[in-house]
Structures are given as structure tokens and as C-alpha cells.
Amino acid sequence: MTPALRAGLLGVAIGLALADSSVVTLALPDVLAQFHVGITTVAWVLTSYNLTLAVLAVPAAYVVRRRPRAGFAVGVLVFAGASLACGLAPSFAALATARCVQAAGGALLVVAALALLSETTGSDARAARIWVLAGVLGAALGPTAGGVVTQVLGWRAIFLVQVPVALALLVVLRGLVARPLPAPAGRPHLGANAALLLLSGGLVAALFLLVLLLVDGWFMSPAAAGVVVTVMPLSATAMSPGMRTATGIVLVAGGLTGLALLPHAGWQWTIAPQVLVGVGVGLALAALTERAVSGRAEQVVHGGWTLAARHAGVVLGLVLLAPVLTNALQRNQDDAVRSGTAAVLDSRIPPLDKLRLAQDVLQQVQAAKAEGKLPKVSQAFAGRPHDAANLDLLAALEDQLQRAVTNAFSAPFLLAAALALFALVPAALSRWTPL
């Protein structure tokens, strides 16, 4: 196997493991529907993976620093086995538990791959660049891949298809003898890692809240939403990490602010803010990660620190943003019900139909609220005449609901923008310079 091919396969392994931090985002509505849990609870499909990865990344790096070949093999096997368990999970608790085990395997896999890349390329700097790029692409493309697979095969297939892919990656170990790395690791780069934590926390809004808005709020299909959110990774890969990190952080915050101020419901309005976020990620995330890893003794250990910082930021973002979103949805949904009631009373349908329809709409809203979902008012019109009066009223009610949902996402997007902007503080205090 040529070094270039081996490095490429190691990059695929890194991308696969880090994609799982966000790959189920577009499948969350389906998971929520199957296991009958609320929005805050279903977020633990993401939180459990990222939290475990954040906690175990540094210990995993110390474990594999001398035997990265064995660490990679164990990581792949644990990751594949846990992926199978996720795909077959009979309950939400089983799914969340399997996600924790999957993250443990992913931590071993990702940090061991950094050491193997150094051995394969013969250059710590080049290995760090490949490691960073694979991680950024994996995390950014995760929602897109998960959305397409969910649409075509169902959410369980997201995990099941990873099993053979992960096991096939063991071929990279053939003929490879990794060198031990006995040098002292030294202190982590606190400024860069703190900036990564805050920036990653803000990016949760782009990777998690945006897809929820598209799928659960505006009722797009997972596959279509996956296509829309490819704007961010495409914008990110077009940028050079050698440009100023501060510019990237400001662009991420600006893009998130743009998502908070959408003038109307509709995926088209998300494109420009996504471009800003993607360009900002390309400028800042890769540069900060390389700065924390490159040129430092025991690169694999510092890779573990950056991995821990990034995923701790994801957990921070989920913990902060999910309750804000839940409260805002409830508040704006109540406002939408009042506006919808007025629309029903002002409509041109017969008076007795107004009362029955108002009751049916209210039942849909209450049932959806009890399940932690957003209501589909079209179900209240099932069996009713498709005349102009009913169609106009349905359009008015759906417009009220989408307007309320879009407004509800404003507060968490603004909070995410502030979180990302705070990354400027540790970045400045660390006295970084452009790479």
C-alpha cells in the first residue's frame, strides 16, 4: 500500500468517527417519533457521543501514544461493534448507551490515526494538516450524509452502514509498524483549545439547530435538508487556514446572527448565512487546531486535547441551546395558537365548521406539545372539502406556525453567535499569529 493511499484511508477513518458527532442530526425527528421522547431528551443522541468523546480523548491519547497501531485496531473494533448496537437499539436508553461506547472507540481511533499519519507521511506538520482537514470535513458533512441515508433507508441505516466501512479500514495496518513516541508531552495550548471550545459551542447552532428548523420546523425532507446544509462544508473547504483566525470567528458569529434574523421561512434565506459560517470555519477552526497541534512534542497527546476541547464545546452548545429553543418554541407556539384562532374566526368557512375546525387544530397542537413535536395543522383538515375557503385558511394557519417557529429559533441562534464571538478572547490572550 502506498503512503498516499494509507494516508487517505486514515483520513476516511478520522472523518467517519468525527462525522458521528453530527451525523444523526437530520434523523432526530425520526428518532423522536419512534421512541416518543421530547426535543431536549432526543438531543442526548448527540450529547452522549460528544460528551464521551470530550472526556476520553486525552486519556485515549496517552493510552495509544506508544502503541498507536493496537489503539487504532481496538478503536475500530469498538466503534464498529457499538455502531451495530446503535442500529439495532430497542429503546432510547440503549441507543444513548451504545452511542457512548461508540464514542469511546472513536476517541481511540482518531488519536491513534494522528500518530499513524505521522509515521506514514514522515512529517508531523503534514500529518496534522491531514488530521485537521479530515476532522473538519467529517463533522461538517455528517448531517448531509445522515439526512440522505435517513431519507432512503431510515435512521437505523446510518449506524449499520458504518459497520462494514469501519472494519474495512483495518487494512491500513497491514505492513505498518508505528514508532513509539516516548518524549514528554508538555502543556496543551490553552488559548487555542479554549477558543476551539467556544467556537465549537457556537457551531452547534449551525449543525444542530439549523437542520431542526429545516426538517421539523419547515417540514423539508431529510435528504433535501441535507443538500441545503452542504453549503457550509463546501464554503469551509474553499478557505485557507493560513488566513487570520479572528476574521473566521467574526464570520461565524455573523452567519449565526444572520440565521437569527431570517426575514421569512424558507431554505433560500439560510444560504448566505451558511456561506458566512462555512467560510469562518475554514478560516478559524482549522487554523486553531493546527496551532494547538503542530510543532509540539507528543503530537498525538495534543491532538487529544484539541479533540476534547472541540467536543466539549459541542456539549456546551447543546446544553445551553436546547433549553432556550424548547422554551422559545413553547412561547411562540402559544402565540401562534392565538393568531390561528383569530384566523379561523375570520375565515369564510361556515360558523359551525369554524368551531369544529378550531377544536381539531387545538387537539393537534396539544398532542404535538405532549410529544415534544411541532404540530402539523394540515392533519386537522383531513376529510374536509378542498375548496378555496379551506385552502386559504390552511395556508394562513401554516404561515402563522412557520412564522412562530422561525422566530423561536432566533434567540438560540443569537446565543450561539455570542458564544462563538467569545472565542476571540482566548485567541487574543494566547497571542497567536497567523499560520
Coordinates of C-alpha atoms in Angstrom, one line a residue:
M1 CA 0.0 0.0 0.0
T2 CA 1.4 3.4 -1.0
P3 CA 1.8 6.1 1.7
A4 CA -0.7 8.3 -0.1
L5 CA -3.3 5.7 -0.1
R6 CA -2.7 4.8 3.5
A7 CA -2.9 8.5 4.5
G8 CA -6.2 8.8 2.6
L9 CA -7.7 5.8 4.3
L10 CA -6.6 7.1 7.7
G11 CA -8.3 10.4 6.8
V12 CA -11.5 8.5 6.0
A13 CA -11.3 6.8 9.4
I14 CA -11.0 10.1 11.1
G15 CA -13.8 11.7 9.1
L16 CA -16.1 8.7 9.8
A17 CA -15.6 8.9 13.6
L18 CA -16.0 12.6 13.8
A19 CA -18.9 12.7 11.4
D20 CA -20.8 10.7 14.1
S21 CA -20.8 13.8 16.3
S22 CA -23.4 15.3 14.0
V23 CA -24.5 12.5 11.5
V24 CA -27.8 11.8 13.3
T25 CA -28.9 15.5 13.4
L26 CA -31.3 15.2 10.4
A27 CA -32.5 11.8 11.8
L28 CA -33.5 13.3 15.2
P29 CA -37.2 13.8 14.2
D30 CA -37.5 10.2 13.2
V31 CA -35.7 9.0 16.4
L32 CA -38.0 11.3 18.4
A33 CA -41.1 9.8 16.7
Q34 CA -40.1 6.2 17.2
F35 CA -39.1 6.4 20.9
H36 CA -41.7 9.1 21.9
V37 CA -39.2 11.4 23.7
G38 CA -39.0 15.2 23.8
I39 CA -36.7 17.5 21.9
T40 CA -34.5 18.0 24.9
T41 CA -34.2 14.3 25.5
V42 CA -33.6 13.3 21.9
A43 CA -30.6 15.8 21.9
W44 CA -28.8 13.2 24.0
V45 CA -28.2 11.1 20.9
L46 CA -25.8 13.9 20.0
T47 CA -24.8 14.9 23.5
S48 CA -23.8 11.4 24.7
Y49 CA -21.4 10.9 21.8
N50 CA -19.8 14.3 22.1
L51 CA -19.6 14.3 25.9
T52 CA -17.9 10.8 25.9
L53 CA -15.5 11.9 23.2
A54 CA -14.6 15.1 25.1
V55 CA -14.0 13.1 28.3
L56 CA -12.0 10.3 26.8
A57 CA -10.0 12.0 24.1
V58 CA -7.0 12.9 26.3
P59 CA -6.9 9.6 28.2
A60 CA -7.1 7.8 24.9
A61 CA -4.2 9.8 23.5
Y62 CA -2.0 8.7 26.5
V63 CA -3.1 5.1 26.0
V64 CA -2.2 4.9 22.3
R65 CA 0.9 7.2 22.3
R66 CA 3.3 4.2 22.4
R67 CA 1.2 1.6 20.6
P68 CA -0.9 3.6 18.1
R69 CA -1.3 0.5 15.8
A70 CA -3.0 -1.5 18.5
G71 CA -5.0 1.5 19.6
F72 CA -6.3 2.0 16.1
A73 CA -7.4 -1.6 15.8
V74 CA -9.2 -1.6 19.1
G75 CA -10.8 1.7 18.4
V76 CA -12.1 0.4 15.0
L77 CA -13.5 -2.8 16.5
V78 CA -15.2 -1.0 19.4
F79 CA -16.6 1.7 17.1
A80 CA -17.9 -0.9 14.6
G81 CA -19.5 -3.1 17.4
A82 CA -21.2 -0.1 19.0
S83 CA -22.4 1.2 15.6
L84 CA -24.1 -2.2 15.2
A85 CA -25.7 -1.9 18.6
C86 CA -26.9 1.7 17.8
G87 CA -28.6 0.4 14.6
L88 CA -30.4 -2.4 16.5
A89 CA -31.2 -0.4 19.7
P90 CA -34.6 -1.5 21.0
S91 CA -35.0 1.6 23.2
F92 CA -33.8 5.2 23.5
A93 CA -31.7 4.3 26.6
A94 CA -30.0 1.5 24.7
L95 CA -29.3 3.9 21.8
A96 CA -27.7 6.5 24.1
T97 CA -25.6 3.9 25.9
A98 CA -24.4 2.5 22.6
R99 CA -23.5 6.0 21.5
C100 CA -21.2 6.4 24.5
V101 CA -19.4 3.2 23.6
Q102 CA -19.2 4.2 20.0
A103 CA -17.6 7.5 21.1
A104 CA -15.0 5.6 23.2
G105 CA -14.0 3.6 20.1
G106 CA -14.0 6.8 18.1
A107 CA -11.6 8.5 20.6
L108 CA -9.1 5.7 20.3
L109 CA -9.4 5.6 16.5
V110 CA -9.0 9.3 16.0
V111 CA -6.0 10.0 18.2
A112 CA -4.2 6.8 17.0
A113 CA -4.8 7.8 13.4
L114 CA -2.8 11.1 14.1
A115 CA 0.2 9.0 15.2
L116 CA -0.1 6.7 12.2
L117 CA -0.3 9.6 9.9
S118 CA 2.9 11.0 11.3
E119 CA 4.5 7.6 10.6
T120 CA 3.0 7.3 7.2
T121 CA 3.9 10.8 5.9
G122 CA 7.2 11.2 7.8
S123 CA 6.1 14.7 8.8
D124 CA 4.3 15.8 11.9
A125 CA 3.2 19.0 10.2
R126 CA 1.7 17.3 7.2
A127 CA 0.1 14.7 9.4
A128 CA -1.6 17.5 11.5
R129 CA -2.9 19.1 8.3
I130 CA -4.5 15.9 7.1
W131 CA -5.9 15.2 10.5
V132 CA -7.4 18.6 10.8
L133 CA -8.9 18.6 7.3
A134 CA -10.4 15.1 7.7
G135 CA -12.0 16.1 11.0
V136 CA -13.5 19.3 9.7
L137 CA -14.9 17.6 6.6
G138 CA -16.3 14.7 8.7
A139 CA -18.1 16.9 11.2
A140 CA -19.4 19.2 8.5
L141 CA -20.6 16.6 6.1
G142 CA -22.1 14.4 8.8
P143 CA -25.6 15.9 8.7
T144 CA -25.7 15.7 4.9
A145 CA -24.8 12.1 4.8
G146 CA -27.1 11.2 7.7
G147 CA -30.0 13.1 6.0
V148 CA -29.6 11.2 2.7
V149 CA -29.3 7.8 4.4
T150 CA -32.3 8.6 6.6
Q151 CA -34.5 9.5 3.7
V152 CA -33.5 6.5 1.6
L153 CA -33.0 3.7 4.2
G154 CA -34.2 5.0 7.6
W155 CA -32.3 6.3 10.6
R156 CA -31.0 2.9 11.8
A157 CA -29.1 2.5 8.5
I158 CA -26.9 5.5 9.5
F159 CA -25.2 3.2 12.0
L160 CA -25.5 -0.1 10.2
V161 CA -23.7 1.1 7.1
Q162 CA -20.8 2.3 9.2
V163 CA -20.0 -1.2 10.4
P164 CA -18.5 -2.7 7.2
V165 CA -16.9 0.6 6.3
A166 CA -15.1 0.8 9.7
L167 CA -14.0 -2.8 9.6
A168 CA -12.6 -2.4 6.1
L169 CA -10.4 0.4 7.3
L170 CA -8.3 -2.1 9.3
V171 CA -6.5 -2.8 6.0
V172 CA -4.4 0.4 6.7
L173 CA -2.5 -1.5 9.4
R174 CA -1.1 -4.1 7.0
G175 CA 2.7 -3.7 6.8
L176 CA 2.7 -0.7 9.1
V177 CA 5.0 -0.6 12.1
A178 CA 4.3 2.6 14.1
R179 CA 7.2 4.1 16.0
P180 CA 6.9 4.7 19.8
L181 CA 6.6 8.3 21.0
P182 CA 8.4 8.4 24.4
A183 CA 9.0 12.2 24.6
P184 CA 7.3 14.2 27.3
A185 CA 4.0 15.7 26.0
G186 CA 4.3 19.1 27.5
R187 CA 1.5 21.5 28.3
P188 CA -1.5 21.9 26.0
H189 CA -2.0 25.2 24.1
L190 CA -4.6 26.6 26.4
G191 CA -5.5 29.7 24.3
A192 CA -6.1 27.8 21.1
N193 CA -8.0 25.0 22.8
A194 CA -10.2 27.4 24.8
A195 CA -11.0 29.3 21.5
L196 CA -11.9 25.9 19.9
L197 CA -14.2 25.1 22.7
L198 CA -16.2 28.3 22.4
L199 CA -16.2 28.3 18.6
S200 CA -17.4 24.7 18.6
G201 CA -20.2 25.6 21.0
G202 CA -21.4 28.3 18.7
L203 CA -21.3 26.0 15.7
V204 CA -23.8 23.7 17.3
A205 CA -26.4 26.1 16.1
A206 CA -25.3 25.6 12.5
L207 CA -25.0 21.8 12.7
F208 CA -28.0 21.1 15.0
L209 CA -30.5 23.9 15.2
L210 CA -30.5 24.8 11.5
V211 CA -31.3 21.2 10.4
L212 CA -34.1 21.0 13.1
L213 CA -35.5 24.2 11.7
L214 CA -35.4 22.9 8.1
V215 CA -36.8 19.4 8.9
D216 CA -39.0 19.8 11.9
G217 CA -39.9 23.5 11.6
W218 CA -40.3 23.9 7.8
F219 CA -41.1 20.2 7.1
M220 CA -38.4 19.7 4.5
S221 CA -37.4 16.1 3.8
P222 CA -34.1 14.9 5.4
A223 CA -32.5 14.4 2.0
A224 CA -33.5 17.9 0.8
A225 CA -32.3 19.5 4.1
G226 CA -29.0 17.6 3.7
V227 CA -28.5 19.2 0.3
V228 CA -29.2 22.7 1.8
V229 CA -26.6 22.3 4.6
T230 CA -23.8 21.2 2.3
V231 CA -23.3 25.0 1.8
M232 CA -21.3 25.1 5.0
P233 CA -18.7 22.4 4.3
L234 CA -18.3 23.5 0.8
S235 CA -17.6 27.0 1.9
A236 CA -15.2 25.7 4.7
T237 CA -13.1 23.7 2.3
A238 CA -12.6 26.6 0.0
M239 CA -10.8 28.6 2.6
S240 CA -7.1 28.5 3.6
P241 CA -6.3 28.0 7.3
G242 CA -3.4 30.4 6.9
M243 CA -5.6 33.5 7.0
R244 CA -6.5 35.3 10.1
T245 CA -8.3 33.4 12.8
A246 CA -10.1 36.4 14.2
T247 CA -11.7 37.0 10.8
G248 CA -13.1 33.5 10.8
I249 CA -14.5 33.8 14.3
V250 CA -16.3 37.1 13.4
L251 CA -17.7 35.5 10.2
V252 CA -19.1 32.5 12.1
A253 CA -20.7 34.8 14.6
G254 CA -22.1 37.0 11.7
G255 CA -23.5 34.0 9.9
L256 CA -25.2 32.7 13.1
T257 CA -26.6 36.2 13.6
G258 CA -28.0 36.1 10.1
L259 CA -29.7 32.8 10.8
A260 CA -31.3 34.5 13.9
L261 CA -32.7 37.3 11.7
L262 CA -34.2 35.4 8.8
P263 CA -36.9 37.6 7.3
H264 CA -39.2 34.8 6.2
A265 CA -39.4 31.0 6.5
G266 CA -37.7 29.3 3.6
W267 CA -34.4 27.5 3.0
Q268 CA -33.3 30.1 0.4
W269 CA -32.8 32.6 3.2
T270 CA -30.3 30.3 5.0
I271 CA -27.8 30.2 2.1
A272 CA -26.0 33.4 2.7
P273 CA -25.6 32.9 6.5
Q274 CA -24.4 29.4 5.9
V275 CA -21.7 30.7 3.5
L276 CA -20.5 33.1 6.2
V277 CA -20.4 30.3 8.8
G278 CA -18.6 27.9 6.4
V279 CA -16.0 30.5 5.4
G280 CA -15.5 31.3 9.0
V281 CA -15.0 27.6 9.9
G282 CA -12.5 27.3 7.1
L283 CA -10.5 30.2 8.4
A284 CA -10.7 29.7 12.2
L285 CA -11.4 26.1 13.1
A286 CA -8.6 24.5 11.0
A287 CA -6.1 27.3 12.0
L288 CA -6.8 26.9 15.7
T289 CA -6.5 23.2 15.6
E290 CA -3.2 23.2 13.7
R291 CA -1.8 25.8 16.0
A292 CA -2.7 23.6 19.0
V293 CA -1.1 20.5 17.5
S294 CA 1.6 21.4 15.0
G295 CA 5.3 21.5 16.1
R296 CA 4.6 20.2 19.6
A297 CA 6.2 17.2 21.3
E298 CA 3.9 14.2 21.5
Q299 CA 1.6 15.5 18.8
V300 CA -0.9 12.7 19.5
V301 CA -1.5 13.9 23.1
H302 CA -2.1 17.4 21.9
G303 CA -4.4 16.1 19.3
G304 CA -6.3 14.5 22.1
W305 CA -6.5 17.9 23.9
T306 CA -7.9 19.6 20.8
L307 CA -10.4 16.8 20.2
A308 CA -11.5 17.1 23.8
A309 CA -11.9 20.9 23.5
R310 CA -13.9 20.8 20.3
H311 CA -16.4 18.2 21.6
A312 CA -16.6 19.8 25.0
G313 CA -17.7 22.9 23.1
V314 CA -20.3 20.9 21.2
V315 CA -21.7 19.6 24.6
L316 CA -21.6 23.1 26.0
G317 CA -23.6 24.4 23.0
L318 CA -26.2 21.6 23.2
V319 CA -26.6 22.1 27.0
L320 CA -27.1 25.9 26.6
L321 CA -29.1 26.0 23.4
A322 CA -31.6 23.1 23.7
P323 CA -33.5 24.6 26.7
V324 CA -33.6 28.0 25.1
L325 CA -35.0 26.5 22.0
T326 CA -37.6 24.5 23.9
N327 CA -38.8 27.5 25.9
A328 CA -38.9 29.7 22.8
L329 CA -40.9 27.1 20.8
Q330 CA -43.5 26.8 23.6
R331 CA -43.9 30.5 23.9
N332 CA -44.1 31.2 20.2
Q333 CA -46.4 28.2 19.7
D334 CA -48.8 29.7 22.2
D335 CA -48.7 33.0 20.2
A336 CA -49.4 31.1 17.0
V337 CA -52.4 29.4 18.5
R338 CA -53.9 32.7 19.5
S339 CA -53.2 34.1 16.0
G340 CA -54.5 30.9 14.4
T341 CA -57.7 31.1 16.4
A342 CA -58.3 34.6 15.1
A343 CA -57.6 33.4 11.6
V344 CA -60.2 30.6 11.9
L345 CA -62.8 33.0 13.3
D346 CA -62.2 35.5 10.5
S347 CA -62.3 32.8 7.7
R348 CA -65.0 32.3 5.2
I349 CA -66.0 28.8 6.2
P350 CA -69.4 28.2 7.8
P351 CA -69.7 29.1 11.5
L352 CA -70.3 25.6 12.8
D353 CA -67.3 24.3 10.8
K354 CA -65.2 27.1 12.5
L355 CA -65.9 25.6 15.9
R356 CA -65.2 22.0 14.9
L357 CA -62.1 23.0 13.0
A358 CA -60.8 25.1 15.9
Q359 CA -61.2 22.1 18.2
D360 CA -59.4 19.8 15.7
V361 CA -56.5 22.3 15.3
L362 CA -56.2 22.7 19.1
Q363 CA -56.1 18.9 19.6
Q364 CA -53.3 18.7 17.0
V365 CA -51.4 21.4 18.9
Q366 CA -51.9 19.8 22.3
A367 CA -50.9 16.3 21.0
A368 CA -47.8 17.6 19.4
K369 CA -46.8 19.6 22.5
A370 CA -47.2 16.5 24.7
E371 CA -44.8 14.6 22.4
G372 CA -42.4 17.5 22.2
K373 CA -43.0 17.9 18.5
L374 CA -44.2 20.7 16.2
P375 CA -47.9 20.4 15.1
K376 CA -48.9 19.7 11.5
V377 CA -52.1 21.6 11.2
S378 CA -52.8 20.1 7.8
Q379 CA -53.9 16.9 9.6
A380 CA -56.9 18.9 11.1
F381 CA -58.1 19.5 7.6
A382 CA -58.2 15.8 6.6
G383 CA -61.6 14.9 5.2
R384 CA -62.7 18.5 4.7
P385 CA -63.6 19.9 1.3
H386 CA -60.7 21.2 -0.8
D387 CA -62.5 24.5 -1.6
A388 CA -61.0 27.9 -1.7
A389 CA -62.1 28.9 1.8
N390 CA -60.5 25.8 3.5
L391 CA -57.3 26.0 1.4
D392 CA -56.9 29.7 2.2
L393 CA -57.4 29.1 5.9
L394 CA -54.9 26.2 5.9
A395 CA -52.3 28.4 4.1
A396 CA -52.9 31.1 6.7
L397 CA -52.5 28.7 9.7
E398 CA -49.3 27.1 8.3
D399 CA -47.9 30.6 7.7
Q400 CA -48.6 31.6 11.3
L401 CA -47.0 28.4 12.5
Q402 CA -43.9 28.7 10.3
R403 CA -43.5 32.3 11.4
A404 CA -43.7 31.3 15.0
V405 CA -41.2 28.5 14.6
T406 CA -38.7 30.8 12.7
N407 CA -39.0 33.4 15.4
A408 CA -38.4 30.8 18.1
F409 CA -35.1 29.9 16.6
S410 CA -33.8 33.5 16.8
A411 CA -32.9 33.5 20.5
P412 CA -30.8 30.3 20.4
F413 CA -29.0 31.4 17.2
L414 CA -28.1 34.8 18.8
L415 CA -26.8 33.0 21.9
A416 CA -24.7 30.7 19.6
A417 CA -23.3 33.8 17.8
A418 CA -22.3 35.3 21.2
L419 CA -20.7 32.1 22.2
A420 CA -18.7 31.9 19.0
L421 CA -17.7 35.6 19.3
F422 CA -16.3 35.0 22.8
A423 CA -13.7 32.7 21.2
L424 CA -11.9 36.0 20.3
V425 CA -10.9 36.4 23.9
P426 CA -8.7 33.3 24.4
A427 CA -7.5 33.6 20.9
A428 CA -6.2 37.1 21.6
L429 CA -4.9 36.3 25.1
S430 CA -2.8 33.4 23.7
R431 CA -1.0 36.0 21.4
W432 CA -1.5 33.8 18.4
T433 CA -0.1 34.7 15.0
P434 CA -1.5 33.6 11.5
L435 CA -0.2 30.2 10.4

